[in-house]
GROMACS .gro file of C-alpha atoms in nm:
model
  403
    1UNK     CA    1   6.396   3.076 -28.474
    2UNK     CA    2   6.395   3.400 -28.665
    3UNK     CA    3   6.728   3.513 -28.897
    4UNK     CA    4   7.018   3.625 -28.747
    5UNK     CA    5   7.042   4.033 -28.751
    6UNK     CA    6   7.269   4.203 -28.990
    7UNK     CA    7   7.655   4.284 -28.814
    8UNK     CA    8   7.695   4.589 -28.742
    9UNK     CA    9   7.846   4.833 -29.028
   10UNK     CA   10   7.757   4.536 -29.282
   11UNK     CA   11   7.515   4.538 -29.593
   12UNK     CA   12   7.256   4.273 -29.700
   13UNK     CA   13   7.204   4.140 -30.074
   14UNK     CA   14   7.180   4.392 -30.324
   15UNK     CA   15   6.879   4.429 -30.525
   16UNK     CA   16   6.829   4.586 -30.903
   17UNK     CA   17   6.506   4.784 -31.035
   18UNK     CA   18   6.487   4.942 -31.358
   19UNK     CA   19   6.331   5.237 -31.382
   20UNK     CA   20   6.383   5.391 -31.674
   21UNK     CA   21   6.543   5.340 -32.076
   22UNK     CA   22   6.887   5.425 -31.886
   23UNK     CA   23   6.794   5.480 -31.506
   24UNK     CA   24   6.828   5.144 -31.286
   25UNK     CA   25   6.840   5.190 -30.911
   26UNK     CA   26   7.016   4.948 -30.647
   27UNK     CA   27   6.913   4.942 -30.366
   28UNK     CA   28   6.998   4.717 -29.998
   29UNK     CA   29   6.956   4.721 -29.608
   30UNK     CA   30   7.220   4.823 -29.386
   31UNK     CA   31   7.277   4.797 -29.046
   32UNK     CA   32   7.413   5.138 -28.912
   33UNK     CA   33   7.623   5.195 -28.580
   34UNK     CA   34   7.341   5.240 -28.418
   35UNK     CA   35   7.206   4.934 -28.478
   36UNK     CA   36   6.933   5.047 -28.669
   37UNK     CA   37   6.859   4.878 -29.021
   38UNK     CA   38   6.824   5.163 -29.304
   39UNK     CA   39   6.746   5.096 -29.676
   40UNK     CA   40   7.034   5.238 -29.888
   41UNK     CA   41   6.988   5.361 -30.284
   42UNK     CA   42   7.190   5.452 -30.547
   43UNK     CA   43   7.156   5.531 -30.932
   44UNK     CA   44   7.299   5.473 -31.209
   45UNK     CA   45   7.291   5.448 -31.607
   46UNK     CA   46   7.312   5.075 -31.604
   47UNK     CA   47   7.305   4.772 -31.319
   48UNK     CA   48   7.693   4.807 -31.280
   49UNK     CA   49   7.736   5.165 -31.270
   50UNK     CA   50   7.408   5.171 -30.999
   51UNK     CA   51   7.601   4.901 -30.833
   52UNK     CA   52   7.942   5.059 -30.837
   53UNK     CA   53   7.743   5.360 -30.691
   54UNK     CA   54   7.560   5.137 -30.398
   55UNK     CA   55   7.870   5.032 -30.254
   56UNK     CA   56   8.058   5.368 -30.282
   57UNK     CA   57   7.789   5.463 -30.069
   58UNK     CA   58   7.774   5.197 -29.830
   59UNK     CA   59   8.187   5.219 -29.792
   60UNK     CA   60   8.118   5.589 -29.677
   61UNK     CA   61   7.839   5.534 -29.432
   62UNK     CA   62   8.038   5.504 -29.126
   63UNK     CA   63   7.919   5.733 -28.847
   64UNK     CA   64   8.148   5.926 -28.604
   65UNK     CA   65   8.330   5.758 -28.359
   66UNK     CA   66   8.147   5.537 -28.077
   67UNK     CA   67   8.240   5.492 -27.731
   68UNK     CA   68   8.627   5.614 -27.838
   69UNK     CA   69   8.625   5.347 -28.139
   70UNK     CA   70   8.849   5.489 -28.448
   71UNK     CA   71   8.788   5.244 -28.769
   72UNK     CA   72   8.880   5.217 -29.097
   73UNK     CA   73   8.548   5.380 -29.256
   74UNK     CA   74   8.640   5.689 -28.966
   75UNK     CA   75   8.655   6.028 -29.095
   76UNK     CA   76   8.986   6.237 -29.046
   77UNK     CA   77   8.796   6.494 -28.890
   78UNK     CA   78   8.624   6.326 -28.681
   79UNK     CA   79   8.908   6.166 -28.494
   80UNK     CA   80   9.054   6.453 -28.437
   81UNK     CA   81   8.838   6.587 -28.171
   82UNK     CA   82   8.953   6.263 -27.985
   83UNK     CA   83   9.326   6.257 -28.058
   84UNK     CA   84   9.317   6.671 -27.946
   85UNK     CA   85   9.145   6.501 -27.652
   86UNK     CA   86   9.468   6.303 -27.584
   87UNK     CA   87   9.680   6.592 -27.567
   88UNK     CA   88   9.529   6.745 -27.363
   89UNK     CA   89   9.532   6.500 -27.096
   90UNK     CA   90   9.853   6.423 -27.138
   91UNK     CA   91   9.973   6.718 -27.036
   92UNK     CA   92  10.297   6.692 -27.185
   93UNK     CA   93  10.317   7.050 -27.424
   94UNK     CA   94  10.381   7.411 -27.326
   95UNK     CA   95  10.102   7.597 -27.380
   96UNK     CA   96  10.306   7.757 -27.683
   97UNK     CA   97  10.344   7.446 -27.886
   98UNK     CA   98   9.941   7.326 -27.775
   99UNK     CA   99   9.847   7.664 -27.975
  100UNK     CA  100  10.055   7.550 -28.261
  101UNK     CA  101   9.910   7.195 -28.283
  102UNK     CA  102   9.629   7.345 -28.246
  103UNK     CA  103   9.636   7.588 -28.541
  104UNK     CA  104   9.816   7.236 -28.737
  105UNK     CA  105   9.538   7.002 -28.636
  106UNK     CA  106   9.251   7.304 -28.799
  107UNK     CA  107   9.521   7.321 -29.144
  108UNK     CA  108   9.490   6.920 -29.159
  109UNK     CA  109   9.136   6.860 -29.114
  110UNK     CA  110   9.055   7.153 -29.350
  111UNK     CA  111   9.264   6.929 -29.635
  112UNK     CA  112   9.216   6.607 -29.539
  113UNK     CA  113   8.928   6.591 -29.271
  114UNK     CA  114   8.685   6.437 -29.516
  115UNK     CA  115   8.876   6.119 -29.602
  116UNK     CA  116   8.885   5.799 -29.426
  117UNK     CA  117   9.160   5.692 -29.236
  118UNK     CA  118   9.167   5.349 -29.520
  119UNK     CA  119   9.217   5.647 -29.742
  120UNK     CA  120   9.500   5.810 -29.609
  121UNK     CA  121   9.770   5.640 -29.781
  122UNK     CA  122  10.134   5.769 -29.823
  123UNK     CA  123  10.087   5.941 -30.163
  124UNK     CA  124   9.785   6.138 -30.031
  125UNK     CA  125   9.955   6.221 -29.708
  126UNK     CA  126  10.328   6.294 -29.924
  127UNK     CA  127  10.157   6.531 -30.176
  128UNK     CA  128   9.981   6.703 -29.890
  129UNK     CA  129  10.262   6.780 -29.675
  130UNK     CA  130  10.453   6.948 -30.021
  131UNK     CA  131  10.161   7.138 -30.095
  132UNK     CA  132  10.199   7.276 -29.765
  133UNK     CA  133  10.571   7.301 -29.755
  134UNK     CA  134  10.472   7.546 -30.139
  135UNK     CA  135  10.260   7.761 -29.962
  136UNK     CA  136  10.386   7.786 -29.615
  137UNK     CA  137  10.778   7.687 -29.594
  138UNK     CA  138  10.924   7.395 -29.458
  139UNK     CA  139  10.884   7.485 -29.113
  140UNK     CA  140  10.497   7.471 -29.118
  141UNK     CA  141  10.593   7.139 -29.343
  142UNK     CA  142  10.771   7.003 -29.063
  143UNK     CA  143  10.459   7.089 -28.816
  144UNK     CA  144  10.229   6.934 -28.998
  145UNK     CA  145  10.411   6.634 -29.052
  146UNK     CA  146  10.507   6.561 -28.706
  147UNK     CA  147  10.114   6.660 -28.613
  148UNK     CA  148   9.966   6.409 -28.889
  149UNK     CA  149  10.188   6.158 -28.788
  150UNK     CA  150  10.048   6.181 -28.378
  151UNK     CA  151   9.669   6.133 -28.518
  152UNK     CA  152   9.751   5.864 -28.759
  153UNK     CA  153   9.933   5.683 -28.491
  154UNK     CA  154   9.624   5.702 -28.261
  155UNK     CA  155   9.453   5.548 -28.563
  156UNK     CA  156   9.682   5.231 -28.576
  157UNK     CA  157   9.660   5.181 -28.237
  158UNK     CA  158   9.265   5.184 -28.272
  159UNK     CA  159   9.332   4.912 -28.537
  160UNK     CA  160   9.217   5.168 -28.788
  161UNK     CA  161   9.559   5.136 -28.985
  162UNK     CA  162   9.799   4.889 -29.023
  163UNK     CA  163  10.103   5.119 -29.071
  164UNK     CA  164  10.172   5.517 -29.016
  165UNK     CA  165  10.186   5.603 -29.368
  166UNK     CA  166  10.360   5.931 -29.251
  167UNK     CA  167  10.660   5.733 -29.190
  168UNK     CA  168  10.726   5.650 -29.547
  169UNK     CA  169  10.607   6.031 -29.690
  170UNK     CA  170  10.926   6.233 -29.849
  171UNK     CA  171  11.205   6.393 -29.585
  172UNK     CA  172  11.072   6.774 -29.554
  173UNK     CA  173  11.389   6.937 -29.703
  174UNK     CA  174  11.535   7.248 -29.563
  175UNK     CA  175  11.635   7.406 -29.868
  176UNK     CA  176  12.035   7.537 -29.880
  177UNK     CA  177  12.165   7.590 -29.489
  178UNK     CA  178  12.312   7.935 -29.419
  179UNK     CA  179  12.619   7.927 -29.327
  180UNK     CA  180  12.624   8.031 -28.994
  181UNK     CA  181  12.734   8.423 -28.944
  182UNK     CA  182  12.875   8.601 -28.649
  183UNK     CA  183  12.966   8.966 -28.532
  184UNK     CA  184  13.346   8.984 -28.609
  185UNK     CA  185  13.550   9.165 -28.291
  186UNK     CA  186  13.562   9.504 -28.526
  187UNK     CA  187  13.157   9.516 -28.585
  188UNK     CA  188  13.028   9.405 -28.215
  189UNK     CA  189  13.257   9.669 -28.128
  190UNK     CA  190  13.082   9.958 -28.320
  191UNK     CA  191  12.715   9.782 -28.275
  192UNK     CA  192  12.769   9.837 -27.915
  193UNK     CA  193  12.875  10.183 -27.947
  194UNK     CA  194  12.630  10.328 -28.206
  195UNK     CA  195  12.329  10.138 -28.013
  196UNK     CA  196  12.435  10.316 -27.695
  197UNK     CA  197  12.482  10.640 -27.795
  198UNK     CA  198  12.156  10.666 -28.032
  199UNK     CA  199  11.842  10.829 -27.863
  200UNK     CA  200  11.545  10.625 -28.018
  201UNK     CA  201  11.732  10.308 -27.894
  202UNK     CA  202  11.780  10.461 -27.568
  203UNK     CA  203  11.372  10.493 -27.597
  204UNK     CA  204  11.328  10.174 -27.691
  205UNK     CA  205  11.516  10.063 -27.393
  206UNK     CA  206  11.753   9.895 -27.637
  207UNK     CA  207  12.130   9.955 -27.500
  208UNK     CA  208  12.110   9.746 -27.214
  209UNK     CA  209  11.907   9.440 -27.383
  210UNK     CA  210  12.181   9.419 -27.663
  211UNK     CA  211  12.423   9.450 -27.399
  212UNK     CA  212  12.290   9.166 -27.207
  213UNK     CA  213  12.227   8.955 -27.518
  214UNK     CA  214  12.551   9.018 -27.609
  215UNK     CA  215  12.742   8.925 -27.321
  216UNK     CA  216  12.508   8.606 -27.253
  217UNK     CA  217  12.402   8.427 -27.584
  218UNK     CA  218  12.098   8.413 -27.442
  219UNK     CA  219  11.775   8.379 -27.665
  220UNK     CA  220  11.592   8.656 -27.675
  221UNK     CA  221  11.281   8.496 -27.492
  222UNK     CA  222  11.468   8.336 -27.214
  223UNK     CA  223  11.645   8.715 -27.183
  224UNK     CA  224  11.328   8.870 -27.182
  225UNK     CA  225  11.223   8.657 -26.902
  226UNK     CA  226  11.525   8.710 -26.640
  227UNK     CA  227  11.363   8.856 -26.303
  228UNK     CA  228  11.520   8.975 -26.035
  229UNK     CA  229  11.473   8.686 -25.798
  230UNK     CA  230  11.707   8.443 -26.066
  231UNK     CA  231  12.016   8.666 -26.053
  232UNK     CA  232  12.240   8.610 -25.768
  233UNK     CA  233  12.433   8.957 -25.764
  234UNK     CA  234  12.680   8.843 -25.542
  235UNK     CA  235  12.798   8.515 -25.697
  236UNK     CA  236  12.751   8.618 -26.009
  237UNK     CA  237  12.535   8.432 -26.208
  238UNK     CA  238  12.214   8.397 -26.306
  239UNK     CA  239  11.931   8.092 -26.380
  240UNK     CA  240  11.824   8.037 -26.707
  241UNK     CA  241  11.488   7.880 -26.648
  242UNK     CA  242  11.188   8.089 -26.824
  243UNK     CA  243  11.100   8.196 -27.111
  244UNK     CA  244  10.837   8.476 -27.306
  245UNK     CA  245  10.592   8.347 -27.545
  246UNK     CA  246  10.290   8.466 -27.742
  247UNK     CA  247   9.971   8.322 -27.719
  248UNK     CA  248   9.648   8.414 -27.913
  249UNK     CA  249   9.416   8.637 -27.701
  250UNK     CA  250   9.687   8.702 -27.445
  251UNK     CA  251   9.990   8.841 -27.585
  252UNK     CA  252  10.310   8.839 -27.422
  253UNK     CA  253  10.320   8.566 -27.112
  254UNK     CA  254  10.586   8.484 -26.926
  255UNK     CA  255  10.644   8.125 -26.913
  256UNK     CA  256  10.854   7.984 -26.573
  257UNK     CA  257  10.991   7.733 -26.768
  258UNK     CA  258  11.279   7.680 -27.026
  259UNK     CA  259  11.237   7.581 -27.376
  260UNK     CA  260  11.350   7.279 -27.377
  261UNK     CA  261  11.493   6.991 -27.080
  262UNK     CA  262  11.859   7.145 -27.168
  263UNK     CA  263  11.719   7.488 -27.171
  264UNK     CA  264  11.731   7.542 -26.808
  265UNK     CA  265  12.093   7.583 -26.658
  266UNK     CA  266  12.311   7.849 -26.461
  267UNK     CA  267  12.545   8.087 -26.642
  268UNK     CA  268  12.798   8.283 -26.499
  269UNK     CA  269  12.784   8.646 -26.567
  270UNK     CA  270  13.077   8.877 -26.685
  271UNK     CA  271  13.125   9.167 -26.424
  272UNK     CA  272  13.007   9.441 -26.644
  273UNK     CA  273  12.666   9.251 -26.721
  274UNK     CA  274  12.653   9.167 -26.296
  275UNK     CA  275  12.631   9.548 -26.282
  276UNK     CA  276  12.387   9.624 -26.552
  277UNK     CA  277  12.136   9.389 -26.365
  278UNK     CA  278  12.206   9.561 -26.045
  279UNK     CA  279  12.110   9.889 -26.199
  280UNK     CA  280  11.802   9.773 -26.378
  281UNK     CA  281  11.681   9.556 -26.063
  282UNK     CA  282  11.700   9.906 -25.875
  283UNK     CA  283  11.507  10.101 -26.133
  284UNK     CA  284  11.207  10.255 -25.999
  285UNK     CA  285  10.896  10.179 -26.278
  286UNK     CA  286  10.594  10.407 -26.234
  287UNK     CA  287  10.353  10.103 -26.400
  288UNK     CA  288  10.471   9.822 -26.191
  289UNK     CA  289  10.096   9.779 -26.034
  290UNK     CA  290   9.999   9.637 -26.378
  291UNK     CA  291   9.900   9.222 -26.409
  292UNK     CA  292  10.085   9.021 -26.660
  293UNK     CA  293  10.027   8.659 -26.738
  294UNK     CA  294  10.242   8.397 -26.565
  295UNK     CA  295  10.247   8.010 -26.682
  296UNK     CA  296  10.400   7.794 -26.441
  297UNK     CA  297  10.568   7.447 -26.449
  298UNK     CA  298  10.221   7.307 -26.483
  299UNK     CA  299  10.109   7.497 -26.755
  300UNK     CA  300   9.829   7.677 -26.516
  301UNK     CA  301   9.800   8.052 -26.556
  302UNK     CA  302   9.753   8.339 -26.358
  303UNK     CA  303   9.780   8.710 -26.326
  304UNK     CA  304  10.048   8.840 -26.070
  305UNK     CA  305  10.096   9.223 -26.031
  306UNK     CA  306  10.426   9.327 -26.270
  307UNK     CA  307  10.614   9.464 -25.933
  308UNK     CA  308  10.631   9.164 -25.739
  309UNK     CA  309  10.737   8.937 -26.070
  310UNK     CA  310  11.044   9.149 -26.130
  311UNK     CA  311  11.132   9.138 -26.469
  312UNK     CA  312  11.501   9.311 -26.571
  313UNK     CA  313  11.404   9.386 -26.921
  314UNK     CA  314  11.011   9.455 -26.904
  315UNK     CA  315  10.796   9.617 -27.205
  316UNK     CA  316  10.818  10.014 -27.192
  317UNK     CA  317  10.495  10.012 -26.984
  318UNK     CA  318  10.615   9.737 -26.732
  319UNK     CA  319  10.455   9.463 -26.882
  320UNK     CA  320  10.614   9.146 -27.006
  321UNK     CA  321  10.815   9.273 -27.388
  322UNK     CA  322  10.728   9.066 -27.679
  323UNK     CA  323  11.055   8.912 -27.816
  324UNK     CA  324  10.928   8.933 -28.162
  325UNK     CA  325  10.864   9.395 -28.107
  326UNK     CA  326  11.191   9.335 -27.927
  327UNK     CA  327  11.358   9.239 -28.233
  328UNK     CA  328  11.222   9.399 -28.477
  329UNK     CA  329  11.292   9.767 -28.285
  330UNK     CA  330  11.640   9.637 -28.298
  331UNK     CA  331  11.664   9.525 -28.623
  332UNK     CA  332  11.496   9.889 -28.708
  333UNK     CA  333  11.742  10.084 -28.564
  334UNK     CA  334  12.070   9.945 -28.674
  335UNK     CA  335  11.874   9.938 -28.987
  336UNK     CA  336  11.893  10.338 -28.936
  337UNK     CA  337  12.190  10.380 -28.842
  338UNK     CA  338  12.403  10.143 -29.063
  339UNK     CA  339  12.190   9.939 -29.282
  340UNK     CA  340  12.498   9.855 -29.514
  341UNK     CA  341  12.688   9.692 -29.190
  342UNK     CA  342  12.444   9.575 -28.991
  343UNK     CA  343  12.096   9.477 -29.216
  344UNK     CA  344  12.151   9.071 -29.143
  345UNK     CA  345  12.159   9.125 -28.762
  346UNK     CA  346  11.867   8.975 -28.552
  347UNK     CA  347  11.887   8.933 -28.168
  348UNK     CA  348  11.992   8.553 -28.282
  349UNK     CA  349  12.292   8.699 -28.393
  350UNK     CA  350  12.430   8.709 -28.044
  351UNK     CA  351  12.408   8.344 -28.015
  352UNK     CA  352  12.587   8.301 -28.276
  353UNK     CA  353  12.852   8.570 -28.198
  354UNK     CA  354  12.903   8.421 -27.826
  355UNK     CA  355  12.981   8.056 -27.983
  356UNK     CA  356  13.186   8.182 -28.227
  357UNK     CA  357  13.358   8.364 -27.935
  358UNK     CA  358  13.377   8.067 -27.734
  359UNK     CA  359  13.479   7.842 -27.962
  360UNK     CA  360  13.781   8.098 -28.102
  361UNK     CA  361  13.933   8.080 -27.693
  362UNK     CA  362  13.928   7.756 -27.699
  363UNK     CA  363  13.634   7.618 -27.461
  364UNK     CA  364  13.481   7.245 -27.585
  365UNK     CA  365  13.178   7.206 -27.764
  366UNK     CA  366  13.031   7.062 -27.426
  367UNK     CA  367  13.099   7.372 -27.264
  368UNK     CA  368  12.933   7.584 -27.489
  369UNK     CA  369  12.649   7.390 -27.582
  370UNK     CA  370  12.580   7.394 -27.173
  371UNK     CA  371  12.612   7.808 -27.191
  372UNK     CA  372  12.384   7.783 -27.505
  373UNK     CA  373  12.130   7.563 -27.328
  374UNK     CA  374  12.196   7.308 -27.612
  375UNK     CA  375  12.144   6.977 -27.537
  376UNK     CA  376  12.351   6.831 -27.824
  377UNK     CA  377  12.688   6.959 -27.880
  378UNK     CA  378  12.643   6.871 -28.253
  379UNK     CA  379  12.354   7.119 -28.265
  380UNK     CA  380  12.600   7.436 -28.103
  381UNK     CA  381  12.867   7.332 -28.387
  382UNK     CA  382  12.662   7.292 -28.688
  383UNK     CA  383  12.444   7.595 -28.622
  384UNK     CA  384  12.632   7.839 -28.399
  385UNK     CA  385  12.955   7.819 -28.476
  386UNK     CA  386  13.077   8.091 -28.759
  387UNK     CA  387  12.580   7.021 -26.832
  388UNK     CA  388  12.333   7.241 -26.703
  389UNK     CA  389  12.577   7.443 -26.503
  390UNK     CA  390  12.794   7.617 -26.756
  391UNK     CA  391  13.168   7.740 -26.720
  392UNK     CA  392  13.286   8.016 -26.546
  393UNK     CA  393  13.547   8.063 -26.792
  394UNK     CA  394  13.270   8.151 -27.071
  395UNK     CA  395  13.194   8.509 -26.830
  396UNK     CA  396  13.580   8.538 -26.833
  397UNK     CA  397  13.577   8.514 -27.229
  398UNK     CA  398  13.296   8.772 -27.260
  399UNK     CA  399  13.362   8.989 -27.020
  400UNK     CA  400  13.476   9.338 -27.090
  401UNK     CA  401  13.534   9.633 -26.829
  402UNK     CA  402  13.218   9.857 -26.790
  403UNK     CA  403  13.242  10.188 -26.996
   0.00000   0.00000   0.00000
C-alpha cells in the first residue's frame, strides 16, 4: 500500500542544502488546490532565516477561490469578485448606492486587496478606515466601513474568520454637528422675491423650483422627479414616490422609487403651489420627443420619450435636471444677488425652513417627520429643526395666497 497523499493546502518535511559560505536553501513539496504536488524554495543567509522564508512562502500560496470556497490563506481581492457577486443577486440596492459600493469595493481592494483575510485584523482594518476618513471625509469613512464590513462578513460565514473585525474598528466621528439653520420669516420673504423678479433665474427656470421647494420641504431629487401623473390637481396633493439620481455613463435618471421605505408618502399641497403645478403641467415644451432614462421598482432601465413621462420641473432642454446643476444655479444666483444674506443657502435649506415652520405652529414631530419622509421622528428633530400620509394642516401652515 503506497503513502497516503499530501492534504490539500498542506506542506511535507522541510529539507536544508547549503549552498554557499552564507546561502542555504530550504526547500519542500506542497500540495496545491489543485491537487497537484509542487516543490517549494526559499533562501536565506542561514537554515533559520531560509526556513523562516519557506514557510512565509508556503502561508501565501493559497490560490483563488474554488468552487465559492473563501479561506483563511484567501486574498481580499479575490473574494471580492464573489461577495460583488452576492449583491448583485440579491437585488436589494438602488442602482445609486450599487455604483457607490461599487466605486467602495475598487478603494478597498486597491488598499487592502493583497492581504489575507487571517490578516485582516482590527488594527489593519481601524488604521485603514482613518486613513480614508484623512483623505476623503467621514462620509466616504462611513462607506467604506459599512462596505468592508459586508465582505468580511461573507468571509466568517465561509469559516474564513472567526469574528468581523470591523465591528471592533474606532466609531467614524462626524466632526462638530452644525447646528441646524433655517430661513427666518423676514429672509424667505425677500429670497422669494429677489429669485422671482431676477432674469437669469427666470432662465434657469429657477422661480418656480424654489417656490415648490419652498412650500414642500421636499428634497431636491424627489422634487425634481414630480410628473404630472402623481399630482392630483383636484384634491390637492401630490405622491412623493421618485427620485433623480446620477449614474456614471448616464447622467441624470429618473428613479420611480423613493429614497428610502419612509420616503414614499402623500403630501398635501398649499393652494398657491396646486396652481403652480397646473401651470407647469400645461406648458407646451418644444423638446419633449427626447428619451430620458427611467429605473423602475425593479431596478430595470429603459428609455421612455420625455413627453409621455411628464416631468413638472424638467432640465432646460426637457430632459430629466440634475439636482446637483439644480443647486448649484441656485446657490449661484442668490450668490449674485445677495451673497452677504444668502451665501449658506442650498436647496436643503428648505427642509430645514419647512420643519422649523412646522414645528414653530405647533404640529408633532410625527407629523412632520411623515411630511419630511423621515422615518424616525428623532432624525426630523435633531437635524431639521432650527405615517406615510402626511397632514393636511402642514399645506395650511405653508400656504400663502398666490402673488
Amino acid at each position: 500500500m503506497g503513502r497516503p497523499p499530501l492534504p490539500v493546502g498542506t506542506p511535507g518535511k522541510a529539507r536544508f542544502q547549503r549552498v554557499g559560505p552564507r546561502r542555504v536553501r530550504a526547500r519542500a513539496k506542497y500540495r496545491d488546490q489543485d491537487g497537484e504536488v509542487r516543490e517549494i524554495s526559499r533562501y536565506g543567509a542561514t537554515q533559520a532565516e531560509a526556513e523562516r522564508r519557506l514557510k512565509e512562502a508556503i502561508r501565501d500560496r493559497a490560490g483563488p477561490p474554488t468552487n465559492g470556497e473563501i479561506t483563511a490563506d484567501t486574498r481580499l481581492r479575490q473574494a471580492a469578485p464573489q461577495w460583488w457577486a452576492e449583491i448583485e443577486e440579491s437585488g436589494t440596492l438602488t442602482a445609486q448606492t450599487r455604483e457607490i459600493y461599487e466605486r467602495t469595493m475598487t478603494r478597498i481592494v486597491k488598499s487592502l486587496g493583497g492581504l489575507q483575510m487571517r490578516e485582516l485584523t482590527v488594527p489593519k482594518c481601524d488604521r485603514f478606515i482613518k486613513a480614508v476618513r484623512e483623505s476623503h471625509g467621514p462620509g466616504a469613512a462611513r462607506t467604506t466601513k459599512n462596505v468592508l464590513s459586508l465582505m468580511l462578513a461573507m468571509a466568517v460565514r465561509h469559516g474564513a474568520l472567526d469574528t468581523n473585525p470591523v465591528r471592533d474598528v474606532a466609531k467614524v466621528s462626524k466632526g462638530r454637528k452644525a447646528k441646524p439653520r433655517a430661513l427666518t420669516v423676514e429672509e424667505q420673504d425677500s429670497l422669494l422675491a429677489k429669485v422671482g423678479a431676477d432674469e437669469e433665474a427666470r432662465e434657469r427656470d429657477l422661480p418656480d423650483l424654489v417656490e415648490f421647494l419652498d412650500g414642500t420641504g421636499m428634497r431636491i431629487g424627489e422634487a425634481l422627479a414630480i410628473r404630472a401623473d402623481v399630482v392630483d390637481l383636484e384634491a390637492g396633493v401630490v405622491e412623493v414616490c421618485g427620485t433623480v439620481v446620477r449614474l456614471k455613463g448616464r447622467g441624470a435618471c429618473l428613479q420611480l422609487h423613493a429614497k428610502t421605505e419612509a420616503g414614499w408618502r402623500v403630501i398635501a399641497l398649499p393652494p398657491h403651489l396646486v396652481e403652480l403645478c397646473r401651470r407647469r403641467i400645461a406648458m407646451a415644451r418644444p423638446d419633449d420627443d427626447r428619451s430620458i432614462t427611467v429605473i423602475d421598482e425593479d431596478g430595470q432601465e429603459s428609455q421612455r420619450p420625455a413627453r409621455e413621462v411628464g416631468l413638472v420641473f424638467p432640465g432646460l432642454f426637457g430632459g430629466v435636471r440634475d439636482p446637483s446643476n439644480a443647486n448649484r444655479d441656485m446657490t449661484r444666483v442668490l450668490a449674485r444677488l445677495d451673497e452677504a444674506a444668502f451665501d449658506w443657502v442650498t436647496t436643503h435649506t428648505f427642509r430645514k425652513t419647512v420643519a422649523t415652520r412646522l414645528d414653530d405652529a405647533g404640529l408633532s414631530a410625527r407629523a412632520i417627520a411623515d411630511h419630511l419622509g423621515h422615518a424616525k421622528p428623532s432624525m426630523t428633530q435633531d437635524v431639521y429643526m432650527g405615517r406615510n400620509v402626511a397632514s393636511a394642516e402642514a399645506a395650511e401652515i405653508l400656504g400663502k395666497a398666490p402673488p
